[in-house]
One Martini backbone bead per residue (centre of mass of N, CA, C, O) as a GRO file, in nm:
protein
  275
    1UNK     BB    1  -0.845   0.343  -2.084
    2UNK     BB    2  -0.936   0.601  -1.991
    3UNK     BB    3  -1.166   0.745  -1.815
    4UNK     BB    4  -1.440   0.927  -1.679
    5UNK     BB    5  -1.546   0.891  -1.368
    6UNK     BB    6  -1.800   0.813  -1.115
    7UNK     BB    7  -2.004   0.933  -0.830
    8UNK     BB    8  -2.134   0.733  -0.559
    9UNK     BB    9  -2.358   0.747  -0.338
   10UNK     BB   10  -2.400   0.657   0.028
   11UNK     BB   11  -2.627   0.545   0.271
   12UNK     BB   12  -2.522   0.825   0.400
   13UNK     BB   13  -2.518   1.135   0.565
   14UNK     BB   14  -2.170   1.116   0.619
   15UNK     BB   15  -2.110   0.987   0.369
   16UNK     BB   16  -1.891   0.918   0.097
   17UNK     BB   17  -1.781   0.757  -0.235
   18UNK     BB   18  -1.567   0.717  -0.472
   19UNK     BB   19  -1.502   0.614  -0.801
   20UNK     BB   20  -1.346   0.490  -1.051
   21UNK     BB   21  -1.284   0.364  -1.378
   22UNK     BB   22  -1.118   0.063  -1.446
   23UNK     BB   23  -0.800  -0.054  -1.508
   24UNK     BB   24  -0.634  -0.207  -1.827
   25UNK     BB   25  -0.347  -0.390  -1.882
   26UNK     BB   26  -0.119  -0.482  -2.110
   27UNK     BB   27   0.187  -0.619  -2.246
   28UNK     BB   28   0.355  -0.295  -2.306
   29UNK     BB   29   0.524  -0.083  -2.232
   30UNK     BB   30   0.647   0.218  -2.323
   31UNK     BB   31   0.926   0.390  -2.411
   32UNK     BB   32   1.216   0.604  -2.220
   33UNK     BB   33   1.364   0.867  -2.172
   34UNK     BB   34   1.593   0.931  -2.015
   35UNK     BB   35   1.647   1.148  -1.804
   36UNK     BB   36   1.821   1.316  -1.561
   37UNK     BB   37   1.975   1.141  -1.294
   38UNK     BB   38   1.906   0.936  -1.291
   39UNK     BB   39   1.813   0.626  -1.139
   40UNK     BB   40   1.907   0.342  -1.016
   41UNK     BB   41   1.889   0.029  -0.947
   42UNK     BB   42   2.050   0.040  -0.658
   43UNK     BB   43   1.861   0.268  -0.527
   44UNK     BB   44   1.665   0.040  -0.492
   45UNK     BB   45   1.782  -0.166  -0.363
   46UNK     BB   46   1.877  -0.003  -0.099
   47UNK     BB   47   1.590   0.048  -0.015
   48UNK     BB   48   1.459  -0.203  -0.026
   49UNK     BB   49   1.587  -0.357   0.181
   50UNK     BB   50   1.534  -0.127   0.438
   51UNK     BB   51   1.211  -0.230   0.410
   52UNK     BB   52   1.222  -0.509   0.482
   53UNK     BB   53   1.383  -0.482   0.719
   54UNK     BB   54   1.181  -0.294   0.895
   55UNK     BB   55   0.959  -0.447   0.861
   56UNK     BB   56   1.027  -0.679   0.993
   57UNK     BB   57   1.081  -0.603   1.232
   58UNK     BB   58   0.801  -0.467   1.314
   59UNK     BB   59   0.706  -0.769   1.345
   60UNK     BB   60   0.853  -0.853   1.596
   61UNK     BB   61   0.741  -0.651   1.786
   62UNK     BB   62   0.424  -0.721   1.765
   63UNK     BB   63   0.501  -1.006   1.839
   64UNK     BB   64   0.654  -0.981   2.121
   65UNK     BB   65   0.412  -0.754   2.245
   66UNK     BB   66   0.128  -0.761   2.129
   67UNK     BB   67   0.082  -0.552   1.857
   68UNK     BB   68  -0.009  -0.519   1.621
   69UNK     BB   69  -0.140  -0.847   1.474
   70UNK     BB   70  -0.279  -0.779   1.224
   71UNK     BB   71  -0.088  -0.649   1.025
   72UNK     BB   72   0.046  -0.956   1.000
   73UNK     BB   73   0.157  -1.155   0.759
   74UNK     BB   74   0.068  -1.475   0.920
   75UNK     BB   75   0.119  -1.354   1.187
   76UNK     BB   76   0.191  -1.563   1.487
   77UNK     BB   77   0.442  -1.735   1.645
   78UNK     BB   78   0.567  -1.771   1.953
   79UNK     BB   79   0.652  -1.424   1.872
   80UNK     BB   80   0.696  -1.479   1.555
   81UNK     BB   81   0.714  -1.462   1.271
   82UNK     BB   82   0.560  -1.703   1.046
   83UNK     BB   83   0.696  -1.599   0.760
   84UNK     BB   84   0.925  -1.406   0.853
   85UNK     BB   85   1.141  -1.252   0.646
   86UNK     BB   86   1.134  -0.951   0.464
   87UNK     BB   87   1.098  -0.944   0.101
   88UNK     BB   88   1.256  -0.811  -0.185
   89UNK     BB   89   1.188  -0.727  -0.450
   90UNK     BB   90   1.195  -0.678  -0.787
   91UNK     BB   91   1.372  -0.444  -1.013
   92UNK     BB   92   1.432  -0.414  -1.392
   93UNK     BB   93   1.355  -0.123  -1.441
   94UNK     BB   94   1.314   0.185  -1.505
   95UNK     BB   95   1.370   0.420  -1.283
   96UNK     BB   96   1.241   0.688  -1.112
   97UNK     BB   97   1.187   0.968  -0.897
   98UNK     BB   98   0.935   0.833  -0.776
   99UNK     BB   99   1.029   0.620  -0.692
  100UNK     BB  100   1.237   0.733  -0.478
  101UNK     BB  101   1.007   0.865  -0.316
  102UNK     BB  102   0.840   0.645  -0.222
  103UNK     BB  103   1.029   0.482  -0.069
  104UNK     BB  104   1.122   0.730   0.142
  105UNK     BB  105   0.848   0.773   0.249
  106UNK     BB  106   0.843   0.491   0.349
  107UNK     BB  107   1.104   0.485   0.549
  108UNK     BB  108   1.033   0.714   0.751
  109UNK     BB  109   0.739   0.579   0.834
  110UNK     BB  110   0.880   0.367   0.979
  111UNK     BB  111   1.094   0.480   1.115
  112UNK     BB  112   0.903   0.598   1.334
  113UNK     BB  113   0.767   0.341   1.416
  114UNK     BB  114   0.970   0.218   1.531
  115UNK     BB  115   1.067   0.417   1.729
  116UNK     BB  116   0.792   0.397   1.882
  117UNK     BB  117   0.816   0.140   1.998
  118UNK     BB  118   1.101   0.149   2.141
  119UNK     BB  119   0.979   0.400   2.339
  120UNK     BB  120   0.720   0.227   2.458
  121UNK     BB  121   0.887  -0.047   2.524
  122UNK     BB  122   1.246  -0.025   2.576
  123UNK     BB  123   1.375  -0.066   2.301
  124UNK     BB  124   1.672   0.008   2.145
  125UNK     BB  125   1.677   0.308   2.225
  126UNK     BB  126   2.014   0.373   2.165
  127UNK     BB  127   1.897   0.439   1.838
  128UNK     BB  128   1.699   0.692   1.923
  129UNK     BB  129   1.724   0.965   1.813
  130UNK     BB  130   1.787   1.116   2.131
  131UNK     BB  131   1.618   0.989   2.227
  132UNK     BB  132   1.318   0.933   2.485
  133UNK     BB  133   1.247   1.186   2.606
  134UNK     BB  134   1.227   1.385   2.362
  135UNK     BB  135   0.971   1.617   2.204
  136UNK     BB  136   1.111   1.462   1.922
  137UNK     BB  137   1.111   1.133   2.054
  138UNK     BB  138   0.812   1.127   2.138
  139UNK     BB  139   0.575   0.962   2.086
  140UNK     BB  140   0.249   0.992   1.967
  141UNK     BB  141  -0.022   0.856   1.973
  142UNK     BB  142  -0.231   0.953   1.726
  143UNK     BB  143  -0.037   0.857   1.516
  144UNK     BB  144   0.060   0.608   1.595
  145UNK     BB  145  -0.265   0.492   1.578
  146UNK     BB  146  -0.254   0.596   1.247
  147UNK     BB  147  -0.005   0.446   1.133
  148UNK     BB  148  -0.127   0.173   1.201
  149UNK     BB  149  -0.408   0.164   1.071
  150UNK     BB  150  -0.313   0.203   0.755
  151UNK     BB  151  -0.171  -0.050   0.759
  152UNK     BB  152  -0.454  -0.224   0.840
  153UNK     BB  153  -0.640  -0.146   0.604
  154UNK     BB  154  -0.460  -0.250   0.374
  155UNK     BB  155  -0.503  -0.566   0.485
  156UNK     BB  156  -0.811  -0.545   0.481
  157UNK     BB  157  -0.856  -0.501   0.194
  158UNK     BB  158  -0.713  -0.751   0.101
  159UNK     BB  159  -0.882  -0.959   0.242
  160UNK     BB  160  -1.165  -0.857   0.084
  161UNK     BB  161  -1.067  -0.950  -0.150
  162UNK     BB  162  -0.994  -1.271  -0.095
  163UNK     BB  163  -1.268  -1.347   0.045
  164UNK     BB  164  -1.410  -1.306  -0.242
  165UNK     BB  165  -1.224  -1.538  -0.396
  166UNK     BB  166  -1.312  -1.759  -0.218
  167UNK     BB  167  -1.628  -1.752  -0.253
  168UNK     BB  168  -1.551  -1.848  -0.592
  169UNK     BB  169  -1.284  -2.039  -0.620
  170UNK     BB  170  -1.030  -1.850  -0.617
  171UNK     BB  171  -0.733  -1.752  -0.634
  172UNK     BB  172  -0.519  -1.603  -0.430
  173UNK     BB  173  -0.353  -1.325  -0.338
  174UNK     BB  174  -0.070  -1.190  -0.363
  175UNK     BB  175   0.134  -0.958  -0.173
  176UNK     BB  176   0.326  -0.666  -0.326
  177UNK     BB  177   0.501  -0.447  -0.213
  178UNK     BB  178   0.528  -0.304  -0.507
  179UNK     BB  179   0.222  -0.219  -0.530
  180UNK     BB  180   0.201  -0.087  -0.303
  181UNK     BB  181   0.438   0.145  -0.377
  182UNK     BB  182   0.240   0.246  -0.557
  183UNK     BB  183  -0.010   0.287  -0.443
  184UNK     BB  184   0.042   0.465  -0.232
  185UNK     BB  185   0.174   0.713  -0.408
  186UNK     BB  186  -0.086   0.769  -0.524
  187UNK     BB  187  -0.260   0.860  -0.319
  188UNK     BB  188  -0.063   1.054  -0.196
  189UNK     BB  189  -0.139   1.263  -0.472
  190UNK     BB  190  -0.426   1.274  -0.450
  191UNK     BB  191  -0.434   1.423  -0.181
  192UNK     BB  192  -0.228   1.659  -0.293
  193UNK     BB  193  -0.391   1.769  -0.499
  194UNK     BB  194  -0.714   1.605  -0.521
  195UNK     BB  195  -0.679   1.432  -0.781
  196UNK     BB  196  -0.917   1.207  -0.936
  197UNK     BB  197  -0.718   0.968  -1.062
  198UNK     BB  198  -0.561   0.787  -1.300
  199UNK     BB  199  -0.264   0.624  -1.326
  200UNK     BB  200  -0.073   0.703  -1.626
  201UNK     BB  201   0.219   0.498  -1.491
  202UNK     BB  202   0.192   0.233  -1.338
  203UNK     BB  203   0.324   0.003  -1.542
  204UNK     BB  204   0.595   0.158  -1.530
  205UNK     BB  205   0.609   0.121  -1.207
  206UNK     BB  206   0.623  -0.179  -1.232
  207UNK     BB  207   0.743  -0.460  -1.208
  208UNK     BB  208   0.859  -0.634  -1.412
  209UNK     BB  209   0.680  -0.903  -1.621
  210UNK     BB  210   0.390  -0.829  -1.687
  211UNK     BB  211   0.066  -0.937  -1.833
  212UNK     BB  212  -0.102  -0.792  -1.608
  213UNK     BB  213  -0.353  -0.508  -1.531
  214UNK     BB  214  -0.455  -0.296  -1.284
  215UNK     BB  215  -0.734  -0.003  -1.125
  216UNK     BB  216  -0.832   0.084  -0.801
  217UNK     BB  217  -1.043   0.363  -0.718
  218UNK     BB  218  -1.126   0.518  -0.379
  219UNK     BB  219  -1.241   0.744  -0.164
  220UNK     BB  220  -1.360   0.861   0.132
  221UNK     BB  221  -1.594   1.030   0.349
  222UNK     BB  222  -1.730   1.121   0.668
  223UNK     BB  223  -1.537   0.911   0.836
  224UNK     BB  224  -1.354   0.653   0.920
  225UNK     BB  225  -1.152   0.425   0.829
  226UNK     BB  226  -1.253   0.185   0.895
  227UNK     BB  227  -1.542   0.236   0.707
  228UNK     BB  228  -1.389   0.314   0.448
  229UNK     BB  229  -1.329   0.023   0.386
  230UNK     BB  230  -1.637  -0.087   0.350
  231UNK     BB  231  -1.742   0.144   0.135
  232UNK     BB  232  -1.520   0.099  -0.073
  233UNK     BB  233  -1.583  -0.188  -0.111
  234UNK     BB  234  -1.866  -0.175  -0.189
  235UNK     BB  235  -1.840  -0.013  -0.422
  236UNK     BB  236  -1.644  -0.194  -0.598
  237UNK     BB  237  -1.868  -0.479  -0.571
  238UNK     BB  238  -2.105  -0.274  -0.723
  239UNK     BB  239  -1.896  -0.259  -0.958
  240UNK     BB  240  -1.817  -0.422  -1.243
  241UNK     BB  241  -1.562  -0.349  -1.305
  242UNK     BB  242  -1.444  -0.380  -1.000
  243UNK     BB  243  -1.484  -0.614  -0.966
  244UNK     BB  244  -1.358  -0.772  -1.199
  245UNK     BB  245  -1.087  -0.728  -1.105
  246UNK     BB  246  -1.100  -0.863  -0.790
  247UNK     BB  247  -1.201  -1.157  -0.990
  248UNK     BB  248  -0.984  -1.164  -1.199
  249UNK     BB  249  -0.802  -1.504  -1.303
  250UNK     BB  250  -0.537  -1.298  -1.417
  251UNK     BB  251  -0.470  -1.250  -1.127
  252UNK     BB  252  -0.210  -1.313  -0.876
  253UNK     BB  253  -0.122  -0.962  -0.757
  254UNK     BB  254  -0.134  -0.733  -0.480
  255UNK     BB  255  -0.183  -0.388  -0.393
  256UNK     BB  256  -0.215  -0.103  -0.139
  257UNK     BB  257  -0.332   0.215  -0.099
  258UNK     BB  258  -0.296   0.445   0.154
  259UNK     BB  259  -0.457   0.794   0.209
  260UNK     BB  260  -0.484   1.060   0.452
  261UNK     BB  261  -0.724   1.354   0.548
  262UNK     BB  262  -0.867   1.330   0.784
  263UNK     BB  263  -1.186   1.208   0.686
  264UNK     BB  264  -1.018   1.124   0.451
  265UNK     BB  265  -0.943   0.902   0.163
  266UNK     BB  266  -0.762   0.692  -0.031
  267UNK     BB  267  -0.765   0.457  -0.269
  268UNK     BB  268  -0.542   0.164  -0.424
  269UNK     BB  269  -0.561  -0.087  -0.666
  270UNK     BB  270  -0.349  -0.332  -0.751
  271UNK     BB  271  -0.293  -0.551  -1.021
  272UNK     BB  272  -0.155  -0.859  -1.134
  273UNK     BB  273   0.049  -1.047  -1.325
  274UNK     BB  274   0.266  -1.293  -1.267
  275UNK     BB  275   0.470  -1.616  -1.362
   0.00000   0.00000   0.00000
């Protein structure tokens, strides 16, 4: 199931990307005994509320104000989002603490992206930890349009996988966020050790019910996010196994994570079937 993936370089003198051999799961995950500690499904749910609240309001804020409306899954009608409120997903197997670590981290980088717009427009700022004078409450722009830009690459990657499956007259990935919040989780694993390699653990890590589990990763150096974007789906798209995966007509729902370091990219692409 897992095997050594190989690199392949990219026509650039300044880019390359490398991509792992893809991963395919059916129905059937292993028992694990709970360590000690165990997280709650509590646990989980009341982080799972807390982001779909977070994202709404972000989309509200961006459809208010018209900025990063690339990002709103739906996009925006008369200042609106046109989906409204984000749902959040369903998970009724055993948490672990891994689970709860992606959550939190991802709850935090919300959370500041909240609070940077708060402060850049001026709005709800009373609820900004210590106020928007102080420069540990004062947005970095360029922090700002990093975390911005990563959610938009991660929706861009998302719309490539669709636009391709649409080209072949294949039904379309529903966006899942518990996907997204494993892909983020490994993408960020990766990142932070080095080691590109496929998560051993992803399919205990989906949300329960799946039939069928797939996972693509790509790496890509020495260019910016928009581009690497486009190289990494271009070698994903022109390896048979990758391609496989994200034109395969018994996945019906997709998660992309993405973790960067200076020039370093690291992508992750989850796909499930659920009935």
């Amino acid at each position: 199931m897992f095997r050594v993936g190989r690199c392949r370089a990219i026509a650039s003198v300044v880019a390359f990307a490398c991509i792992l051999v893809p991963v395919l799961a059916d129905t059937g995950a292993r028992a694990q005994t709970a360590p000690a500690n165990q997280p709650t499904l509590e646990d989980i749910a009341v982080r799972d509320t807390l982001i779909a609240d977070q994202e709404t309001l972000l989309n509200a804020y961006r459809c208010l104000f018209n900025i990063d409306t690339h990002v709103v899954l739906g996009g925006c009608t008369d200042g609106h989002p046109t989906l409204g409120r984000t749902l959040p997903g369903a998970f009724t197997s055993t948490p672990t603490r891994q689970d709860i670590a992606v959550r939190d981290n991802l709850i935090a980088d919300l959370e500041w992206l909240l609070n940077a717009y708060r402060c850049q427009f001026d709005i709800d700022t009373e609820i900004v930890p210590d106020g928007c004078n102080t420069p540990s409450a004062q947005p970095d722009p360029p922090d700002l349009e990093t975390q911005a830009e990563i959610i938009a690459a991660e929706t861009e990657m998302a719309q490539l996988v669709n636009e391709l499956r649409q080209s072949l007259n294949l039904a379309l990935l529903s966006y899942n966020i518990e996907l997204a919040n494993v892909a983020r989780g490994w993408s960020q694993t990766m990142r932070d050790t080095g080691q590109f390699v496929h998560n051993p653990f992803y399919t205990l890590q989906y949300p329960p019910e799946w039939q069928r589990a797939g996972e693509n990763l790509a790496t890509v150096s020495g260019t910016t996010l928009q581009e690497a974007i486009q190289i990494a789906f271009a070698s994903l798209a022109t390896s048979p196994g990758h391609y496989a995966n994200m034109i395969n007509p018994d996945f019906n729902q997709l998660g992309i994570g993405i973790a960067i370091q200076g020039s370093s990219v690291w992508i992750t692409q989850n796909f499930a079937y659920y009935p």
